[in-house]
Amino acid sequence: MTESHAEAITFPFGRPDPFTPPERLASLREERPVTRMTYPDGRVGWLVTSYPAVRSILADPRFSSRRELLNIPVPFPLMQEMRRPADPGMFIRMDPPDHTRYRRLLTAQFTVRRMKQLEPRIHEITEERLDAMEKAGPPQDLVREFALPIPSLVICELLGVPYSDREEFQQTTAVLLNLESAVEDIRAAVARVAAFFARLIELKRAEPADDLLSGLVTGGELTDEELGNIGFLLLVAGHETTANMLGLGTFALLQHPDQLAALRADPSLIDNTVEELLRYLSIIHIGPIRAALEDVEVDGELIRAGEVVTLSVQAANRDPARFTDPDRLDITHPASGHLTFGHGLHQCLGQQLARVEMRTAFPMLFDRFPDLRLAIPAQEVRMRDTMSIYGVRELPVRW
Ligand code: HEM
């Protein structure tokens, strides 16, 4: 067992190329898949890199998601503010039984019927974005024109945001998600989004419709504060994640023309392509994060109660013990079993929706612009290296 804190590493960064995880992750996975790691505040916890260990911890109730217990392996300016229990409704950072209650209410709203109903709207939304790009002409930033607005508009559909409010909603969320926004602008945007949800909840109470928020409001089990925070959670969890999959996924396909050609030749490969991109890109590249509630032994290492564990999904998704030839993007080999949507109690609630968005948007983009290509050299594409969700900052394209 490892007792020496001196051996603790810091979270590895520095990718050899945009699609390859930091090499240190691979050597750790081989040599010591459960390893001591120092967090930026000086506390020592753990980094876990093998598929079986990451998966088993995600399924283990002795590891907590409670916000006040967590730590983040990269410097984060709002860390102090985070060290308190999650606000009512923010169930992604809660444990049972609180988590169970919210999750049950939300699962009842994420029905197969509702997801099916959204499909044609996702198609229309994508079509509108492509029309706008075509009209404006090349070059365009695919992130701004396509990858970010599609998930944002889909969340508007899901929550039932009126058309007249969508422009404002999109502008505010864009500030919220823009990496270059100043902290005070982000705080102001958070306040505007909160006021926006408060108005929306009032509207749904007065005129309930066939949307998720109306369903939650009329269910009568949640306070306005809980409802507002749930809206905010869905927005944050569903927007940036899907947007980065669309942006980075397009970059990956453009850089792997054989794979793009294979997809064009056989459109039925789209479902597997989406799974393979999720596995290969592992956009949740720093986490998920958990805290041990009691002493637990994993892979011969003793994780003590209170210690924080960063589970590297990107390392797990490239584990050769689980995936054949894991460092190759191959849309023809089965990609199921990846951990990009997490695993266990907190496994992504919106994964079916995210899949429909990707299954719709990628083929429509490549059909509309058969000659789509980068407008700058690939090595000049700026990456989101230190953000909790990996992706491209912008992706200038021509066609
Ligand atoms: C490609 C896109 C997406 C990825 C990669 C992704 C990834 C994840 C992951 C890894 C978790 C688990 C976090 C943890 O265990 O701590 C999660 C949870 C969650 N996701 Fe997603 N997500 C995506 C899209 C969406 C969408 C579209 C929505 C909804 C509109 C959504 C809503 C949620 C919610 C509500 C949770 C919390 C579930 C819980 O705590 O029980 N996600 N997601």
Short mmCIF file of C-alpha atoms and ligand atoms in Angstrom, two decimals:
data_model
loop_
_atom_site.label_atom_id
_atom_site.label_comp_id
_atom_site.label_asym_id
_atom_site.label_seq_id
_atom_site.Cartn_x
_atom_site.Cartn_y
_atom_site.Cartn_z
CA MET A 1 0.00 0.00 0.00
CA THR A 2 1.13 3.55 -0.69
CA GLU A 3 1.61 5.66 2.42
CA SER A 4 4.07 8.28 1.19
CA HIS A 5 2.52 11.63 0.31
CA ALA A 6 5.83 12.67 -1.26
CA GLU A 7 4.99 10.40 -4.17
CA ALA A 8 1.77 12.23 -4.95
CA ILE A 9 1.54 13.54 -8.49
CA THR A 10 -0.48 16.50 -9.77
CA PHE A 11 -3.20 16.12 -12.41
CA PRO A 12 -1.44 15.45 -15.74
CA PHE A 13 -1.99 17.85 -18.62
CA GLY A 14 -0.23 18.28 -21.94
CA ARG A 15 -1.64 16.26 -24.78
CA PRO A 16 0.68 15.19 -27.60
CA ASP A 17 -2.13 16.06 -30.04
CA PRO A 18 -5.76 17.19 -29.70
CA PHE A 19 -7.13 13.63 -29.65
CA THR A 20 -4.60 11.83 -27.46
CA PRO A 21 -4.91 12.06 -23.67
CA PRO A 22 -1.84 13.16 -21.70
CA GLU A 23 0.68 10.31 -21.99
CA ARG A 24 1.18 10.22 -18.23
CA LEU A 25 -2.37 8.91 -17.85
CA ALA A 26 -1.52 5.84 -19.91
CA SER A 27 1.65 5.10 -17.93
CA LEU A 28 -0.19 5.56 -14.63
CA ARG A 29 -2.97 3.25 -15.81
CA GLU A 30 -0.32 0.63 -16.45
CA GLU A 31 1.87 1.15 -13.39
CA ARG A 32 -0.45 2.34 -10.66
CA PRO A 33 -4.09 2.82 -11.68
CA VAL A 34 -5.01 4.15 -8.22
CA THR A 35 -2.44 6.79 -7.42
CA ARG A 36 -1.91 9.57 -4.86
CA MET A 37 -2.58 13.02 -6.29
CA THR A 38 -2.14 16.51 -4.79
CA TYR A 39 -5.02 18.93 -5.41
CA PRO A 40 -4.30 22.65 -5.99
CA ASP A 41 -5.29 23.50 -2.38
CA GLY A 42 -2.52 21.19 -1.12
CA ARG A 43 -4.82 18.40 0.02
CA VAL A 44 -3.81 14.94 -1.11
CA GLY A 45 -6.34 12.58 -2.66
CA TRP A 46 -6.34 10.13 -5.53
CA LEU A 47 -6.40 9.77 -9.30
CA VAL A 48 -7.91 6.61 -10.79
CA THR A 49 -7.12 5.62 -14.38
CA SER A 50 -8.11 2.00 -15.13
CA TYR A 51 -11.49 1.02 -16.55
CA PRO A 52 -12.42 -1.52 -13.85
CA ALA A 53 -11.41 0.76 -10.95
CA VAL A 54 -13.21 3.84 -12.37
CA ARG A 55 -16.34 1.82 -13.07
CA SER A 56 -16.40 0.11 -9.70
CA ILE A 57 -15.98 3.39 -7.77
CA LEU A 58 -18.80 4.99 -9.79
CA ALA A 59 -21.05 2.09 -8.75
CA ASP A 60 -19.96 2.12 -5.08
CA PRO A 61 -22.26 3.86 -2.55
CA ARG A 62 -19.28 4.33 -0.23
CA PHE A 63 -18.19 7.13 -2.57
CA SER A 64 -20.15 10.36 -2.33
CA SER A 65 -21.11 13.09 -4.81
CA ARG A 66 -21.96 15.63 -2.08
CA ARG A 67 -20.63 18.95 -3.18
CA GLU A 68 -19.27 20.03 0.20
CA LEU A 69 -17.02 16.96 0.32
CA LEU A 70 -15.48 17.37 -3.13
CA ASN A 71 -12.30 19.01 -4.39
CA ILE A 72 -11.18 19.83 -7.91
CA PRO A 73 -7.81 18.70 -9.30
CA VAL A 74 -7.27 21.89 -11.31
CA PRO A 75 -7.20 25.50 -10.03
CA PHE A 76 -10.74 26.83 -9.86
CA PRO A 77 -11.44 30.43 -8.75
CA LEU A 78 -14.86 29.66 -7.22
CA MET A 79 -13.63 26.65 -5.19
CA GLN A 80 -14.34 28.22 -1.79
CA GLU A 81 -17.93 28.95 -2.81
CA MET A 82 -18.36 25.34 -3.79
CA ARG A 83 -17.49 23.96 -0.35
CA ARG A 84 -21.05 24.01 0.89
CA PRO A 85 -23.96 21.67 0.32
CA ALA A 86 -25.55 21.79 -3.13
CA ASP A 87 -28.48 24.16 -3.53
CA PRO A 88 -31.95 22.55 -3.44
CA GLY A 89 -32.57 20.72 -6.72
CA MET A 90 -28.89 20.43 -7.77
CA PHE A 91 -29.04 16.67 -7.39
CA ILE A 92 -25.92 15.93 -9.44
CA ARG A 93 -24.00 16.90 -6.28
CA MET A 94 -26.16 14.98 -3.80
CA ASP A 95 -26.34 11.41 -2.46
CA PRO A 96 -29.41 9.29 -1.70
CA PRO A 97 -32.00 9.84 -0.37
CA ASP A 98 -32.01 13.48 -1.60
CA HIS A 99 -30.64 12.49 -4.98
CA THR A 100 -33.18 9.66 -5.31
CA ARG A 101 -36.13 11.96 -4.82
CA TYR A 102 -35.14 14.44 -7.51
CA ARG A 103 -33.87 11.78 -9.91
CA ARG A 104 -37.24 9.95 -9.70
CA LEU A 105 -39.16 13.15 -10.51
CA LEU A 106 -36.89 13.94 -13.44
CA THR A 107 -36.81 10.42 -14.86
CA ALA A 108 -40.60 10.56 -15.07
CA GLN A 109 -40.23 13.60 -17.34
CA PHE A 110 -37.47 12.22 -19.61
CA THR A 111 -39.92 9.81 -21.25
CA VAL A 112 -39.38 7.93 -24.50
CA ARG A 113 -42.44 9.76 -25.86
CA ARG A 114 -41.00 13.16 -25.06
CA MET A 115 -37.61 12.29 -26.55
CA LYS A 116 -39.36 11.03 -29.70
CA GLN A 117 -41.37 14.25 -29.93
CA LEU A 118 -38.15 16.24 -29.79
CA GLU A 119 -36.59 14.43 -32.74
CA PRO A 120 -38.34 16.36 -35.53
CA ARG A 121 -37.66 19.62 -33.69
CA ILE A 122 -33.96 18.77 -33.44
CA HIS A 123 -34.03 18.18 -37.18
CA GLU A 124 -35.65 21.58 -37.79
CA ILE A 125 -33.31 23.38 -35.42
CA THR A 126 -30.28 21.85 -37.18
CA GLU A 127 -31.69 22.76 -40.58
CA GLU A 128 -32.17 26.37 -39.48
CA ARG A 129 -28.60 26.61 -38.24
CA LEU A 130 -27.26 25.17 -41.50
CA ASP A 131 -29.39 27.61 -43.53
CA ALA A 132 -27.99 30.50 -41.49
CA MET A 133 -24.42 29.30 -42.03
CA GLU A 134 -24.96 28.86 -45.73
CA LYS A 135 -26.54 32.28 -46.05
CA ALA A 136 -23.70 34.01 -44.19
CA GLY A 137 -21.11 32.16 -46.32
CA PRO A 138 -17.68 30.77 -45.39
CA PRO A 139 -15.62 30.99 -43.29
CA GLN A 140 -17.70 30.47 -40.17
CA ASP A 141 -16.94 29.40 -36.61
CA LEU A 142 -18.71 26.07 -36.29
CA VAL A 143 -18.81 26.34 -32.49
CA ARG A 144 -20.65 29.66 -32.48
CA GLU A 145 -22.95 28.95 -35.42
CA PHE A 146 -23.71 25.28 -34.95
CA ALA A 147 -22.30 23.38 -31.96
CA LEU A 148 -23.43 25.81 -29.22
CA PRO A 149 -26.83 26.96 -30.53
CA ILE A 150 -28.20 23.48 -31.28
CA PRO A 151 -28.09 22.12 -27.72
CA SER A 152 -29.22 25.50 -26.38
CA LEU A 153 -32.31 25.50 -28.60
CA VAL A 154 -33.00 21.84 -27.77
CA ILE A 155 -33.00 22.69 -24.07
CA CYS A 156 -35.43 25.53 -24.85
CA GLU A 157 -37.69 22.92 -26.48
CA LEU A 158 -37.35 20.54 -23.57
CA LEU A 159 -38.14 23.18 -20.96
CA GLY A 160 -40.76 24.94 -23.05
CA VAL A 161 -39.04 28.33 -23.33
CA PRO A 162 -41.34 30.60 -25.42
CA TYR A 163 -39.99 31.59 -28.84
CA SER A 164 -40.02 35.27 -27.93
CA ASP A 165 -37.55 34.61 -25.08
CA ARG A 166 -35.10 32.37 -26.92
CA GLU A 167 -32.84 35.10 -28.23
CA GLU A 168 -32.34 36.50 -24.72
CA PHE A 169 -31.91 33.01 -23.28
CA GLN A 170 -29.25 32.15 -25.84
CA GLN A 171 -27.35 35.38 -25.40
CA THR A 172 -27.25 34.97 -21.63
CA THR A 173 -26.18 31.34 -21.73
CA ALA A 174 -23.49 32.21 -24.28
CA VAL A 175 -21.93 34.62 -21.74
CA LEU A 176 -22.23 31.95 -19.09
CA LEU A 177 -20.39 29.39 -21.17
CA ASN A 178 -17.85 31.66 -22.84
CA LEU A 179 -14.42 30.87 -21.43
CA GLU A 180 -13.27 34.41 -21.99
CA SER A 181 -16.14 35.97 -19.95
CA ALA A 182 -15.01 37.89 -16.86
CA VAL A 183 -16.07 36.46 -13.47
CA GLU A 184 -18.38 39.45 -12.82
CA ASP A 185 -20.07 38.95 -16.20
CA ILE A 186 -20.60 35.28 -15.35
CA ARG A 187 -22.13 36.21 -12.00
CA ALA A 188 -24.44 38.70 -13.74
CA ALA A 189 -25.42 36.05 -16.31
CA VAL A 190 -26.17 33.56 -13.51
CA ALA A 191 -28.48 36.15 -11.92
CA ARG A 192 -30.20 36.80 -15.26
CA VAL A 193 -30.70 33.07 -15.89
CA ALA A 194 -32.15 32.70 -12.37
CA ALA A 195 -34.60 35.57 -13.00
CA PHE A 196 -35.41 34.05 -16.36
CA PHE A 197 -36.28 30.67 -14.82
CA ALA A 198 -38.36 32.37 -12.11
CA ARG A 199 -40.46 34.03 -14.84
CA LEU A 200 -40.67 30.81 -16.82
CA ILE A 201 -41.91 28.84 -13.81
CA GLU A 202 -44.59 31.47 -13.20
CA LEU A 203 -45.65 31.17 -16.82
CA LYS A 204 -45.81 27.35 -16.68
CA ARG A 205 -47.89 27.52 -13.52
CA ALA A 206 -50.35 29.88 -15.21
CA GLU A 207 -50.37 28.11 -18.59
CA PRO A 208 -49.00 24.57 -18.34
CA ALA A 209 -48.02 23.01 -21.67
CA ASP A 210 -46.63 19.67 -22.83
CA ASP A 211 -43.05 20.30 -21.74
CA LEU A 212 -40.74 19.07 -19.00
CA LEU A 213 -40.92 22.17 -16.82
CA SER A 214 -44.75 22.23 -16.94
CA GLY A 215 -44.70 18.55 -15.94
CA LEU A 216 -42.54 19.32 -12.91
CA VAL A 217 -44.52 22.45 -11.95
CA THR A 218 -47.91 20.76 -12.13
CA GLY A 219 -46.58 17.68 -10.28
CA GLY A 220 -46.63 20.01 -7.27
CA GLU A 221 -43.75 18.36 -5.40
CA LEU A 222 -41.09 20.99 -5.95
CA THR A 223 -40.61 24.53 -4.64
CA ASP A 224 -39.87 27.37 -7.02
CA GLU A 225 -36.28 27.42 -5.80
CA GLU A 226 -35.89 23.71 -6.58
CA LEU A 227 -37.53 24.15 -9.98
CA GLY A 228 -35.26 27.05 -10.89
CA ASN A 229 -32.14 25.14 -9.86
CA ILE A 230 -33.23 22.06 -11.80
CA GLY A 231 -33.73 24.21 -14.90
CA PHE A 232 -30.25 25.62 -14.36
CA LEU A 233 -28.77 22.14 -13.88
CA LEU A 234 -30.32 20.87 -17.10
CA LEU A 235 -29.04 23.90 -18.93
CA VAL A 236 -25.48 23.53 -17.69
CA ALA A 237 -25.34 19.71 -17.89
CA GLY A 238 -26.94 19.50 -21.31
CA HIS A 239 -25.51 22.45 -23.15
CA GLU A 240 -21.76 22.59 -22.96
CA THR A 241 -21.36 18.80 -23.01
CA THR A 242 -23.31 18.27 -26.21
CA ALA A 243 -21.83 21.41 -27.78
CA ASN A 244 -18.31 20.15 -27.20
CA MET A 245 -19.18 16.76 -28.64
CA LEU A 246 -20.49 18.45 -31.79
CA GLY A 247 -17.49 20.79 -32.13
CA LEU A 248 -14.74 18.35 -31.20
CA GLY A 249 -16.52 15.48 -32.99
CA THR A 250 -16.56 17.45 -36.24
CA PHE A 251 -12.86 18.27 -35.81
CA ALA A 252 -12.11 14.57 -35.19
CA LEU A 253 -14.02 13.42 -38.26
CA LEU A 254 -12.35 16.05 -40.45
CA GLN A 255 -8.95 14.88 -39.20
CA HIS A 256 -9.84 11.22 -39.84
CA PRO A 257 -11.08 11.41 -43.46
CA ASP A 258 -11.13 7.59 -43.81
CA GLN A 259 -13.66 7.42 -40.96
CA LEU A 260 -15.76 10.21 -42.41
CA ALA A 261 -15.70 8.46 -45.80
CA ALA A 262 -16.80 5.19 -44.15
CA LEU A 263 -19.73 6.98 -42.51
CA ARG A 264 -20.72 8.62 -45.79
CA ALA A 265 -20.56 5.26 -47.56
CA ASP A 266 -22.73 3.59 -44.90
CA PRO A 267 -25.01 6.02 -43.03
CA SER A 268 -26.25 3.16 -40.83
CA LEU A 269 -22.92 3.48 -39.00
CA ILE A 270 -24.08 6.72 -37.39
CA ASP A 271 -25.13 5.18 -34.06
CA ASN A 272 -21.80 3.45 -33.68
CA THR A 273 -20.00 6.58 -34.84
CA VAL A 274 -21.65 8.57 -32.05
CA GLU A 275 -20.67 5.95 -29.44
CA GLU A 276 -17.13 5.73 -30.77
CA LEU A 277 -16.74 9.52 -30.75
CA LEU A 278 -18.04 9.60 -27.17
CA ARG A 279 -15.47 6.96 -26.17
CA TYR A 280 -12.56 8.31 -28.18
CA LEU A 281 -13.03 11.97 -27.28
CA SER A 282 -14.05 11.52 -23.61
CA ILE A 283 -14.94 15.16 -23.26
CA ILE A 284 -15.41 14.86 -19.47
CA HIS A 285 -11.64 14.79 -19.23
CA ILE A 286 -11.20 15.75 -15.58
CA GLY A 287 -13.58 13.62 -13.55
CA PRO A 288 -16.17 12.64 -12.39
CA ILE A 289 -15.08 13.32 -8.81
CA ARG A 290 -16.13 11.50 -5.65
CA ALA A 291 -15.25 11.53 -1.91
CA ALA A 292 -14.85 8.38 0.19
CA LEU A 293 -17.39 8.18 3.02
CA GLU A 294 -15.41 5.42 4.76
CA ASP A 295 -12.06 3.69 4.31
CA VAL A 296 -12.20 1.67 1.09
CA GLU A 297 -9.54 -0.53 -0.49
CA VAL A 298 -9.35 -0.30 -4.29
CA ASP A 299 -6.69 -2.18 -6.27
CA GLY A 300 -4.68 -2.72 -3.10
CA GLU A 301 -4.64 0.98 -2.15
CA LEU A 302 -6.38 2.25 0.96
CA ILE A 303 -8.55 5.29 0.22
CA ARG A 304 -9.35 6.86 3.56
CA ALA A 305 -12.68 8.36 4.60
CA GLY A 306 -12.88 11.99 3.42
CA GLU A 307 -10.30 11.65 0.66
CA VAL A 308 -11.25 12.91 -2.77
CA VAL A 309 -10.95 10.68 -5.81
CA THR A 310 -10.76 11.95 -9.41
CA LEU A 311 -11.92 9.27 -11.80
CA SER A 312 -10.31 9.69 -15.19
CA VAL A 313 -12.96 8.65 -17.65
CA GLN A 314 -10.65 9.57 -20.51
CA ALA A 315 -8.00 7.13 -19.26
CA ALA A 316 -10.63 4.44 -18.58
CA ASN A 317 -12.08 4.82 -22.08
CA ARG A 318 -8.63 4.14 -23.56
CA ASP A 319 -7.90 1.13 -21.36
CA PRO A 320 -6.55 -1.64 -23.63
CA ALA A 321 -7.79 -4.19 -21.10
CA ARG A 322 -11.35 -3.18 -22.03
CA PHE A 323 -11.24 -1.77 -25.60
CA THR A 324 -9.42 -3.21 -28.60
CA ASP A 325 -6.90 -0.81 -30.13
CA PRO A 326 -8.28 2.00 -27.94
CA ASP A 327 -6.16 4.84 -29.32
CA ARG A 328 -7.60 4.47 -32.79
CA LEU A 329 -10.86 6.13 -33.86
CA ASP A 330 -12.68 3.32 -35.63
CA ILE A 331 -16.38 3.80 -36.25
CA THR A 332 -16.77 0.18 -37.27
CA HIS A 333 -15.68 -1.46 -34.04
CA PRO A 334 -18.23 -1.74 -31.22
CA ALA A 335 -17.85 1.15 -28.83
CA SER A 336 -20.47 0.30 -26.22
CA GLY A 337 -19.47 0.26 -22.57
CA HIS A 338 -17.63 3.60 -22.55
CA LEU A 339 -17.95 5.71 -19.41
CA THR A 340 -18.46 9.13 -21.01
CA PHE A 341 -21.98 9.36 -19.58
CA GLY A 342 -20.72 8.13 -16.20
CA HIS A 343 -22.02 5.02 -14.51
CA GLY A 344 -24.12 4.12 -11.48
CA LEU A 345 -26.68 6.31 -9.71
CA HIS A 346 -25.64 9.55 -11.39
CA GLN A 347 -25.34 8.17 -14.90
CA CYS A 348 -26.32 10.91 -17.34
CA LEU A 349 -30.03 11.60 -17.36
CA GLY A 350 -29.89 13.32 -20.74
CA GLN A 351 -27.86 10.70 -22.62
CA GLN A 352 -30.65 9.65 -24.98
CA LEU A 353 -31.32 13.26 -25.84
CA ALA A 354 -27.62 13.93 -26.44
CA ARG A 355 -27.44 10.88 -28.69
CA VAL A 356 -30.41 12.05 -30.79
CA GLU A 357 -28.80 15.48 -31.15
CA MET A 358 -25.53 14.00 -32.39
CA ARG A 359 -27.19 11.37 -34.58
CA THR A 360 -29.14 14.16 -36.26
CA ALA A 361 -26.60 16.98 -36.42
CA PHE A 362 -23.46 15.21 -37.72
CA PRO A 363 -25.03 13.66 -40.87
CA MET A 364 -26.98 16.84 -41.66
CA LEU A 365 -23.80 18.93 -41.41
CA PHE A 366 -21.76 16.66 -43.66
CA ASP A 367 -24.64 16.29 -46.15
CA ARG A 368 -25.15 20.02 -46.41
CA PHE A 369 -21.45 20.79 -46.82
CA PRO A 370 -19.88 17.77 -48.56
CA ASP A 371 -16.63 19.71 -48.89
CA LEU A 372 -16.50 20.90 -45.26
CA ARG A 373 -12.92 21.60 -44.17
CA LEU A 374 -10.91 23.57 -41.65
CA ALA A 375 -10.34 27.24 -42.47
CA ILE A 376 -7.08 27.30 -40.47
CA PRO A 377 -4.26 24.76 -40.06
CA ALA A 378 -5.26 21.98 -37.65
CA GLN A 379 -2.43 22.82 -35.24
CA GLU A 380 -3.86 26.35 -34.82
CA VAL A 381 -7.23 25.13 -33.53
CA ARG A 382 -7.38 26.27 -29.91
CA MET A 383 -8.32 23.53 -27.46
CA ARG A 384 -10.10 23.70 -24.08
CA ASP A 385 -7.20 22.04 -22.30
CA THR A 386 -7.81 23.15 -18.75
CA MET A 387 -11.60 23.27 -18.67
CA SER A 388 -13.62 20.53 -17.03
CA ILE A 389 -15.17 19.74 -20.40
CA TYR A 390 -12.72 19.24 -23.23
CA GLY A 391 -13.30 20.49 -26.76
CA VAL A 392 -12.40 23.14 -29.30
CA ARG A 393 -12.68 26.81 -28.35
CA GLU A 394 -13.63 27.63 -31.90
CA LEU A 395 -13.54 25.72 -35.17
CA PRO A 396 -13.24 27.96 -38.23
CA VAL A 397 -14.54 26.04 -41.25
CA ARG A 398 -15.02 26.54 -45.02
CA TRP A 399 -17.02 24.59 -47.56
C1 HEM B 1 -22.65 14.39 -24.89
C2 HEM B 1 -23.32 15.01 -23.97
C3 HEM B 1 -23.28 14.68 -22.49
C4 HEM B 1 -22.28 14.11 -21.74
C5 HEM B 1 -20.91 13.62 -22.20
C6 HEM B 1 -22.79 14.02 -20.38
C7 HEM B 1 -22.09 13.46 -19.31
C8 HEM B 1 -22.58 13.29 -18.04
C9 HEM B 1 -21.90 12.62 -16.95
C10 HEM B 1 -20.49 12.03 -17.02
C11 HEM B 1 -22.71 12.64 -15.87
C12 HEM B 1 -22.42 12.02 -14.50
C13 HEM B 1 -21.70 12.98 -13.58
C14 HEM B 1 -21.28 12.31 -12.28
O1 HEM B 1 -21.34 11.10 -12.14
O2 HEM B 1 -20.86 13.05 -11.38
C15 HEM B 1 -23.92 13.34 -16.27
C16 HEM B 1 -24.98 13.58 -15.43
C17 HEM B 1 -26.08 14.32 -15.80
N1 HEM B 1 -26.41 14.78 -17.07
FE1 HEM B 1 -25.29 14.55 -18.74
N2 HEM B 1 -24.05 14.56 -20.35
C18 HEM B 1 -24.41 14.95 -21.61
C19 HEM B 1 -25.60 15.52 -22.01
C20 HEM B 1 -26.65 15.80 -21.18
C21 HEM B 1 -27.92 16.39 -21.60
C22 HEM B 1 -28.31 16.73 -23.02
C23 HEM B 1 -28.66 16.57 -20.47
C24 HEM B 1 -30.04 17.15 -20.28
C25 HEM B 1 -30.62 17.99 -21.02
C26 HEM B 1 -27.87 16.07 -19.35
C27 HEM B 1 -28.27 16.08 -18.04
C28 HEM B 1 -27.60 15.46 -17.00
C29 HEM B 1 -28.08 15.45 -15.63
C30 HEM B 1 -29.36 16.09 -15.11
C31 HEM B 1 -27.13 14.73 -14.87
C32 HEM B 1 -27.18 14.43 -13.38
C33 HEM B 1 -27.71 13.05 -13.14
C34 HEM B 1 -27.67 12.63 -11.69
O3 HEM B 1 -26.92 13.19 -10.90
O4 HEM B 1 -28.44 11.73 -11.35
N3 HEM B 1 -26.67 15.62 -19.82
N4 HEM B 1 -23.83 13.71 -17.60
#
